[in-house]
PDB file of C-alpha atoms in Angstrom:
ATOM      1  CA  UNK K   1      11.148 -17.782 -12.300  1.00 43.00           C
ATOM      2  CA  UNK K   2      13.329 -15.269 -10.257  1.00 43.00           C
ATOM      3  CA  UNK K   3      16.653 -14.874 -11.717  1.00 45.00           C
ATOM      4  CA  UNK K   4      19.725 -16.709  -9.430  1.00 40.00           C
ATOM      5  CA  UNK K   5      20.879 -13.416  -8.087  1.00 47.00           C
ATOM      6  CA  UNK K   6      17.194 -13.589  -6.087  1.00 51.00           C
ATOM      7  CA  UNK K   7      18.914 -16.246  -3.819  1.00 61.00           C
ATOM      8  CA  UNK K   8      20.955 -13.628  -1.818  1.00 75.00           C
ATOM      9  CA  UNK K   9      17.494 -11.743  -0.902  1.00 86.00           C
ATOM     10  CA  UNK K  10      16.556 -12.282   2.991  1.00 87.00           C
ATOM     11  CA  UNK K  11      14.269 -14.320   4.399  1.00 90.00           C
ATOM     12  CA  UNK K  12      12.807 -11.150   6.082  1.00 91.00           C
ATOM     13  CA  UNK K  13      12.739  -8.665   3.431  1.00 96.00           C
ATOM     14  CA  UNK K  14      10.036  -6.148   3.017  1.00 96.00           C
ATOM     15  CA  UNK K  15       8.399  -5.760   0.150  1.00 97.00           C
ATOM     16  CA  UNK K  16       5.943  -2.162  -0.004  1.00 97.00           C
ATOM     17  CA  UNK K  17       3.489  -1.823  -3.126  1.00 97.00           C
ATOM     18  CA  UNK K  18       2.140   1.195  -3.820  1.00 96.00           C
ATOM     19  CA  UNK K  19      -0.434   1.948  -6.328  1.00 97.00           C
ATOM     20  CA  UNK K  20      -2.630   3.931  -8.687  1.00 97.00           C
ATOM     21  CA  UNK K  21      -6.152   2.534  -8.931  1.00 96.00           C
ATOM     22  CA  UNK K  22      -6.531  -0.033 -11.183  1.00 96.00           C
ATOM     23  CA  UNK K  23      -2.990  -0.805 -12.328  1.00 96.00           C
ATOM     24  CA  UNK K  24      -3.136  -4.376 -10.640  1.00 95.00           C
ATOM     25  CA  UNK K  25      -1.455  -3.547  -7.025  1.00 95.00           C
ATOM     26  CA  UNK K  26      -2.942  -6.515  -5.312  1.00 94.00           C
ATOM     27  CA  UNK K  27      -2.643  -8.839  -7.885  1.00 95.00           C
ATOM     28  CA  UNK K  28       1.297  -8.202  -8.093  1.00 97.00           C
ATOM     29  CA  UNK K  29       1.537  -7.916  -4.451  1.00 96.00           C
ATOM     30  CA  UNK K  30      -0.208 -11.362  -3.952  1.00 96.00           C
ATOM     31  CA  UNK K  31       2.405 -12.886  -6.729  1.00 97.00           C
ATOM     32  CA  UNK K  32       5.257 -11.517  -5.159  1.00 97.00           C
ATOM     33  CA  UNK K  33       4.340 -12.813  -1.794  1.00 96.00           C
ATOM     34  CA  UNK K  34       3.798 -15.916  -3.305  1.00 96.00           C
ATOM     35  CA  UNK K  35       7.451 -15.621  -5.141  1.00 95.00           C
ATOM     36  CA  UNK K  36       9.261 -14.740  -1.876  1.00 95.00           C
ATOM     37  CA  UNK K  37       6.885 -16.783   0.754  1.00 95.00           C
ATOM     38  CA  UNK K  38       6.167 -13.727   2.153  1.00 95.00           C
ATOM     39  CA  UNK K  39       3.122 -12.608   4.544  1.00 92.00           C
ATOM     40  CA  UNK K  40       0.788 -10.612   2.485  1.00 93.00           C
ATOM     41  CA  UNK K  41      -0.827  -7.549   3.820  1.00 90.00           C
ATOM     42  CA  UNK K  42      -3.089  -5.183   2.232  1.00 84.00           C
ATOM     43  CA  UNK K  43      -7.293  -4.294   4.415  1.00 75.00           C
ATOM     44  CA  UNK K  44      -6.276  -6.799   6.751  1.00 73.00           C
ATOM     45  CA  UNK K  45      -3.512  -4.262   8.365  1.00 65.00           C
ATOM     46  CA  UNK K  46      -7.212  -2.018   8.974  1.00 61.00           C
ATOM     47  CA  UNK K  47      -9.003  -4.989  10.469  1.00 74.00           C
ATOM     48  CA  UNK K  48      -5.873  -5.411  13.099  1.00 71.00           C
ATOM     49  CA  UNK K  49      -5.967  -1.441  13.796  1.00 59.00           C
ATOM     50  CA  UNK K  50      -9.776  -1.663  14.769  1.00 60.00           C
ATOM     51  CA  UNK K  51      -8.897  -4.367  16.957  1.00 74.00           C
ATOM     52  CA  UNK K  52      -6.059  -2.779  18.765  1.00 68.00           C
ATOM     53  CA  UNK K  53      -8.296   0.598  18.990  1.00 61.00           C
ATOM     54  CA  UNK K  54     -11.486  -0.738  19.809  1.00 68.00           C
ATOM     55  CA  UNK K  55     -13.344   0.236  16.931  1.00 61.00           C
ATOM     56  CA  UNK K  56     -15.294  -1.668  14.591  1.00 58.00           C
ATOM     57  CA  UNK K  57     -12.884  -3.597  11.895  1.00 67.00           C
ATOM     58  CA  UNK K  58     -15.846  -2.574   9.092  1.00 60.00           C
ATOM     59  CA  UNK K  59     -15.036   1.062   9.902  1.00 51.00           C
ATOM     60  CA  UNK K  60     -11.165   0.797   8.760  1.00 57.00           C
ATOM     61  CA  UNK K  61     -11.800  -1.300   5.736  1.00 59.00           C
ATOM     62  CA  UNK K  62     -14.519   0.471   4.453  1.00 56.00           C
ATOM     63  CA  UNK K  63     -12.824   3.753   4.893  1.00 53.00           C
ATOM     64  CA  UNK K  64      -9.154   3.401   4.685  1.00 59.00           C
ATOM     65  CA  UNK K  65      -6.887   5.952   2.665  1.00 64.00           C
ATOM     66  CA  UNK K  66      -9.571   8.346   2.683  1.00 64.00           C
ATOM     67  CA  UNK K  67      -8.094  12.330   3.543  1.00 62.00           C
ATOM     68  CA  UNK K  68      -7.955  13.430   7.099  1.00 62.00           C
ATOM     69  CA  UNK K  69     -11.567  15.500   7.054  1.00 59.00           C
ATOM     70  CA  UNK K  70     -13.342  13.001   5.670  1.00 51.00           C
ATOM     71  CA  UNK K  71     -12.030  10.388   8.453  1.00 50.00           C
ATOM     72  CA  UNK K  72     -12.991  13.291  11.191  1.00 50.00           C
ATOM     73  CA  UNK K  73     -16.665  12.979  10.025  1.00 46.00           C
ATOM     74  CA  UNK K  74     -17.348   9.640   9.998  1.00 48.00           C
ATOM     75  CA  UNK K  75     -15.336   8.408  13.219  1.00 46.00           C
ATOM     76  CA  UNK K  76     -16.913  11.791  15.207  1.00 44.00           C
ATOM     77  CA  UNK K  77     -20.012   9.755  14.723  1.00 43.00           C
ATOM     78  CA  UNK K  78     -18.693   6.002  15.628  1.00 46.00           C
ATOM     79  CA  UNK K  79     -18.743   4.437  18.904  1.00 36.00           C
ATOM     80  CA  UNK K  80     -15.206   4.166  19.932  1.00 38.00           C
ATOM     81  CA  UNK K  81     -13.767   2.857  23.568  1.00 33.00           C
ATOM     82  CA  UNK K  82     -10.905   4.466  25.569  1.00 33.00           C
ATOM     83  CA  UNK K  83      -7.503   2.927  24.648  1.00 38.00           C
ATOM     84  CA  UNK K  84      -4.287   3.726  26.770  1.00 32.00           C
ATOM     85  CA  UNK K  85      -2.479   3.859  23.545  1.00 36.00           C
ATOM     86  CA  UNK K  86      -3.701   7.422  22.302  1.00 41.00           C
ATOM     87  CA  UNK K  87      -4.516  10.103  23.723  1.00 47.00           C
ATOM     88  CA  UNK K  88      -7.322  11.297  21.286  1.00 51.00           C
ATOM     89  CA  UNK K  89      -8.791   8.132  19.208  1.00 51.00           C
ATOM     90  CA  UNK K  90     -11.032   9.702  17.065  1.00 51.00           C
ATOM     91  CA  UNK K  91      -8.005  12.188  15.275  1.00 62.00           C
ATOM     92  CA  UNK K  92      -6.957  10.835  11.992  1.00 70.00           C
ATOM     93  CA  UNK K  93      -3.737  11.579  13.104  1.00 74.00           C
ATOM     94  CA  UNK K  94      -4.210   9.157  15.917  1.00 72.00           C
ATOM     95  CA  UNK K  95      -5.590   6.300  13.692  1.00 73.00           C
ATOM     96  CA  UNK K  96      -2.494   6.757  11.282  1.00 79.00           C
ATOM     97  CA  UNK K  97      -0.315   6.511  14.055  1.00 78.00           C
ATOM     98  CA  UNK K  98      -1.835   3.368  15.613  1.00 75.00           C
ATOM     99  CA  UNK K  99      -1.850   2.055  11.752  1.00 78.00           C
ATOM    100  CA  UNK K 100       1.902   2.764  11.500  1.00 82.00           C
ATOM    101  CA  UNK K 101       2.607   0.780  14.461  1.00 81.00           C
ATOM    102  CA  UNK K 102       0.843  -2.723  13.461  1.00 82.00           C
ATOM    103  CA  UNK K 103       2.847  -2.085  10.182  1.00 86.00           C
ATOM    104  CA  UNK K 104       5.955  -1.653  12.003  1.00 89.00           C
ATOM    105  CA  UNK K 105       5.214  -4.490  14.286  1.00 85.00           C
ATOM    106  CA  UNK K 106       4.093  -7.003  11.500  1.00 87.00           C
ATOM    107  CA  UNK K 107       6.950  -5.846   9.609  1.00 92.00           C
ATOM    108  CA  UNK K 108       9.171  -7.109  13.036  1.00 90.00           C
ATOM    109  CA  UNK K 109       7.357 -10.548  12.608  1.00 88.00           C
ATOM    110  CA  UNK K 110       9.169 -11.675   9.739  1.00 92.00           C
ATOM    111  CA  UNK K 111       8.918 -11.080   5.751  1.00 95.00           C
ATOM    112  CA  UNK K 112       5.975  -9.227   4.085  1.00 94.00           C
ATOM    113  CA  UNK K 113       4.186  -7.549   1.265  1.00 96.00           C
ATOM    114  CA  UNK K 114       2.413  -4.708   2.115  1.00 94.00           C
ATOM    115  CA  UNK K 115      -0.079  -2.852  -0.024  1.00 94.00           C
ATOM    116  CA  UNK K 116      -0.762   0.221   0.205  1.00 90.00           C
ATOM    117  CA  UNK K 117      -1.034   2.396   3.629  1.00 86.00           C
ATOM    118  CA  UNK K 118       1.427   4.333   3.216  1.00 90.00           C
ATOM    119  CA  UNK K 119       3.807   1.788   4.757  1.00 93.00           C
ATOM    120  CA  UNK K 120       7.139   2.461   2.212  1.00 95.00           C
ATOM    121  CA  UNK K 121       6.566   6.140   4.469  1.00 94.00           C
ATOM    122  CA  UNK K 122       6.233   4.255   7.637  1.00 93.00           C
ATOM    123  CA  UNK K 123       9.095   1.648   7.000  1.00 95.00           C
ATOM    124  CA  UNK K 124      11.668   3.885   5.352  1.00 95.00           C
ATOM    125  CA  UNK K 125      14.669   3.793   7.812  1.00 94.00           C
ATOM    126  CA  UNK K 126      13.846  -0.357   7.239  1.00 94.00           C
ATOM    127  CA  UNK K 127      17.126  -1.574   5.784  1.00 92.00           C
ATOM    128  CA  UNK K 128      15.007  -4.537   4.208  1.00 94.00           C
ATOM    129  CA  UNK K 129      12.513  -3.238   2.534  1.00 96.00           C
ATOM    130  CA  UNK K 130      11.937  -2.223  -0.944  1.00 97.00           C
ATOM    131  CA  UNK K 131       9.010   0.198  -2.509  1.00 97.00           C
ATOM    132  CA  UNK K 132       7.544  -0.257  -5.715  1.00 97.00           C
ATOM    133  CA  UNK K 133       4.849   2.154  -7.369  1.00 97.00           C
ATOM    134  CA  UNK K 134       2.590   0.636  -9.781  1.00 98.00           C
ATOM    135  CA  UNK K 135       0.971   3.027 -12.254  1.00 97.00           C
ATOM    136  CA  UNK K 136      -0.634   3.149 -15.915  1.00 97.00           C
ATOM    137  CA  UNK K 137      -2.169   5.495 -18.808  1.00 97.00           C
ATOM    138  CA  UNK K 138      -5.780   5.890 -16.899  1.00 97.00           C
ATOM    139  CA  UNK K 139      -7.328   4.376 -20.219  1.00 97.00           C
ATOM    140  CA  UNK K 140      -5.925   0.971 -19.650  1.00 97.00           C
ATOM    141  CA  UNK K 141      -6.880   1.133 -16.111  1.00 97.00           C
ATOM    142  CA  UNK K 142     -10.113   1.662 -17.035  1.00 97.00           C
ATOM    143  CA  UNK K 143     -10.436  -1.310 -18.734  1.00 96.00           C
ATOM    144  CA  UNK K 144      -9.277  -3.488 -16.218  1.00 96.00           C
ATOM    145  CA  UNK K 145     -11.742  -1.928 -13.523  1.00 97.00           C
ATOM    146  CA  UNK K 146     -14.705  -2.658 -16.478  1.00 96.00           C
ATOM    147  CA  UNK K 147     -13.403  -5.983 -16.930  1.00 95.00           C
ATOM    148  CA  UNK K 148     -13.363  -6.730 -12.869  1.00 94.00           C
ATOM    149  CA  UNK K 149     -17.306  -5.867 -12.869  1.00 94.00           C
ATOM    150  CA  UNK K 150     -16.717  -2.207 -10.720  1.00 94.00           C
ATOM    151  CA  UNK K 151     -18.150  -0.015 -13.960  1.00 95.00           C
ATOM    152  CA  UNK K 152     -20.470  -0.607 -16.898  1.00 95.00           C
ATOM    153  CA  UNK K 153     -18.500   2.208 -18.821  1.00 96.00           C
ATOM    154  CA  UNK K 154     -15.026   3.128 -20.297  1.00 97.00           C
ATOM    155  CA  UNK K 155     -15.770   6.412 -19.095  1.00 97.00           C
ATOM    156  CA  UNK K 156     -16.751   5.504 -15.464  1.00 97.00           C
ATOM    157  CA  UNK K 157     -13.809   3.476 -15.239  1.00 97.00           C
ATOM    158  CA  UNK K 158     -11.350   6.542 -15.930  1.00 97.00           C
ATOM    159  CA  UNK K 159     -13.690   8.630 -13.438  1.00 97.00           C
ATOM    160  CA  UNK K 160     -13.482   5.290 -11.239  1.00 96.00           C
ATOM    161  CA  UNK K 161      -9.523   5.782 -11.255  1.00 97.00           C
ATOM    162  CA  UNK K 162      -8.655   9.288 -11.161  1.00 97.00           C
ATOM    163  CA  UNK K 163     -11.208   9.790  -7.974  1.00 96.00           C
ATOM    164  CA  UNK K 164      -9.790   7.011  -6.172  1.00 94.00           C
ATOM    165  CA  UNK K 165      -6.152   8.232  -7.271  1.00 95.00           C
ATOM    166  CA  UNK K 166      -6.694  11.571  -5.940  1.00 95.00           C
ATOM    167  CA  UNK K 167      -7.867  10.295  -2.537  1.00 92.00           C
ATOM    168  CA  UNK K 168      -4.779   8.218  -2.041  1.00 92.00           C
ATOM    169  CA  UNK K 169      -2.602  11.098  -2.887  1.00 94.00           C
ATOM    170  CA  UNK K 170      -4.602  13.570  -0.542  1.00 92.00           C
ATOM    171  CA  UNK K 171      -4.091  10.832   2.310  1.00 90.00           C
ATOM    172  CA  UNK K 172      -0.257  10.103   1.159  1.00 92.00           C
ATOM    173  CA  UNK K 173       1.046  13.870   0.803  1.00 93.00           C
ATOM    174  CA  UNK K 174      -1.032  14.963   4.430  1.00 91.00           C
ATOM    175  CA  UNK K 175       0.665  12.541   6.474  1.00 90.00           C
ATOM    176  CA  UNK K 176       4.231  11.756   4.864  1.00 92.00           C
ATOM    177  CA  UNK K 177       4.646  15.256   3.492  1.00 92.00           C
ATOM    178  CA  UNK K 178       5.688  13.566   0.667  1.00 93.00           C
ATOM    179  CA  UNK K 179       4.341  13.599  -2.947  1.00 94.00           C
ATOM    180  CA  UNK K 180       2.509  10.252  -4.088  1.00 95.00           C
ATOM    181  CA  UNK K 181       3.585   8.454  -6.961  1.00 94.00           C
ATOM    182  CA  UNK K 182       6.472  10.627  -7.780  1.00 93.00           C
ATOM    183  CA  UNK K 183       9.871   8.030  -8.454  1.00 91.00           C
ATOM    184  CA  UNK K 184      12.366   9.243  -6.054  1.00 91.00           C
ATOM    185  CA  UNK K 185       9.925   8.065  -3.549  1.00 91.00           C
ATOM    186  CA  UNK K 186      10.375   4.761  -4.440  1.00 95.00           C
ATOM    187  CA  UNK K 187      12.929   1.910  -5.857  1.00 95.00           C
ATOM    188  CA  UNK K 188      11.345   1.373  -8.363  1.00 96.00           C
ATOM    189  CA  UNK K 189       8.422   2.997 -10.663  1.00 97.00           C
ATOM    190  CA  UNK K 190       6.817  -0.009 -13.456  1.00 97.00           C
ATOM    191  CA  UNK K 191       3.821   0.688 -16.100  1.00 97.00           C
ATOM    192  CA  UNK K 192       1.865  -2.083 -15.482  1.00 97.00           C
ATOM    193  CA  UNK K 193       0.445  -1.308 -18.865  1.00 96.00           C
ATOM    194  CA  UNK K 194       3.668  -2.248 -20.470  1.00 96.00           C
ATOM    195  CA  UNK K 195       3.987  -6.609 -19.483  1.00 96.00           C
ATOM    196  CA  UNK K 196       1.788  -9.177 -17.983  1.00 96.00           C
ATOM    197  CA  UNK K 197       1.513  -9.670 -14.023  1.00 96.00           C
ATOM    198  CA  UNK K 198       4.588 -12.973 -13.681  1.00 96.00           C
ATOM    199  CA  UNK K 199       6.369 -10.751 -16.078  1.00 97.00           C
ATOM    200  CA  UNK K 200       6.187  -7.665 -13.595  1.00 97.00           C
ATOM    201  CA  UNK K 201       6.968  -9.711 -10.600  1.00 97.00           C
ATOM    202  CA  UNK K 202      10.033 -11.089 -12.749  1.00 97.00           C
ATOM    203  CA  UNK K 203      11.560  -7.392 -13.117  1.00 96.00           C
ATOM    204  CA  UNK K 204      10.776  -7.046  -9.322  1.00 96.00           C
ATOM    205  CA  UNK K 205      12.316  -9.601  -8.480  1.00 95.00           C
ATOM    206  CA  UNK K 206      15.508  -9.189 -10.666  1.00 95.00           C
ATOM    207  CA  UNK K 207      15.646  -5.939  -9.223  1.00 95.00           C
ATOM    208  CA  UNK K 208      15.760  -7.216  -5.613  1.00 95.00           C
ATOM    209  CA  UNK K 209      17.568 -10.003  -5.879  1.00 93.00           C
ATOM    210  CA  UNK K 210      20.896  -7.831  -7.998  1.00 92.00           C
ATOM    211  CA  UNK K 211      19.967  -4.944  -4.924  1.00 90.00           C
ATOM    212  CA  UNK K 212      20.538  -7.433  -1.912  1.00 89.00           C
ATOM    213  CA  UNK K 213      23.612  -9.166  -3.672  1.00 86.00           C
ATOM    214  CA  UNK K 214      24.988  -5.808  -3.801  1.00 75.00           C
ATOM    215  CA  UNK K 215      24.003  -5.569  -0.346  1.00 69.00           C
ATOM    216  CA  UNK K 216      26.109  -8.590   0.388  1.00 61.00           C
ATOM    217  CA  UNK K 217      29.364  -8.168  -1.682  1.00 59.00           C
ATOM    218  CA  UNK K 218      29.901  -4.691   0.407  1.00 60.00           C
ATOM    219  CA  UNK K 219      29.595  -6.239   3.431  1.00 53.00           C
TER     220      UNK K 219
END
């Protein structure tokens, strides 16, 4: 269970995973939505872009986080319609924007977890939310991505991981001009490798609760 000083944390607080394949992201997002009855948010923020756009919802969760070229190809050949929102809607640029702003507007609905999407980037001037970056030694990420049924191999796993990881860094560094998974991007850094998922969520959630009762004694 959350420790006591998790009682001064807001109803509305934000809570922004970010990831290295395989270390368990969604897993730990879903438990700490669960520990702060929280929204959860990880494709599903794609789906709601595509909507808002007019493109096909398959198109944004098959291809999300992907660098800016290879989002160029494939949308120069999708059927798109014209949206008074943008003012070119096949531009990655344009897609990341119109992503940003369903994050920003779910994020005004109330209390989330987000995974992913570069949303800590999008949300940082958010004086409720909190990032977290999830990492681990690429071996024991490969055996969790064998053991979820995505590889037959130890070896394919660690391939599995370090492509995927240097897609989502591509993607992160282009548009935030920031450097993925380095620590001063984010509150806090945790090897997943190191405890077991409640026991994760535990140290988040000491972390946040001690942060917003800080928050509250200097008011």
């Amino acid at each position: 269970m959350p420790s006591p000083s998790s009682q001064s944390v807001p109803a509305d607080i934000i809570i922004v995973v970010g990831r290295q394949f395989g270390s368990g992201g969604r897993r730990i997002g879903k438990i700490l939505a669960e520990r702060f009855n929280l929204d959860y948010y990880d494709k599903e923020l794609l789906s709601e872009a595509a909507d808002r756009l007019g493109f096909s919802p398959d198109i944004f969760a098959r291809y999300d986080e992907k660098r800016p070229s290879a989002l160029r190809s494939l949308l120069s050949n999708a059927f798109g319609v014209q949206d008074a929102y943008l003012q070119n809607p096949m531009s990655s640029e344009s897609i990341f924007a119109a992503q940003g702003r369903v994050i920003a507007e779910l994020a005004e609905r109330g209390g989330c977890v987000f995974v992913g999407r570069s949303a800590d980037y999008v949300l940082r001037h958010h004086p409720r939310m909190v990032s977290i970056f999830l990492h681990a030694p690429v071996a024991r990420r490969a055996e969790a991505i064998m053991r979820r049924g995505d590889v037959d191999s130890l070896p394919k796993g660690e391939e599995m991981a370090r492509k995927f990881d240097r897609k989502r860094e591509e993607y992160y560094n282009y548009f935030t001009g920031r450097n993925w998974g380095r620590s001063d991007n984010y509150h806090l850094s945790v090897d997943t490798s190191l405890l077991g998922d409640e026991q994760i969520v535990d140290l988040i959630a000491t972390m946040i609760g001690m942060r917003f009762a800080n928050t509250a004694a200097e008011a």
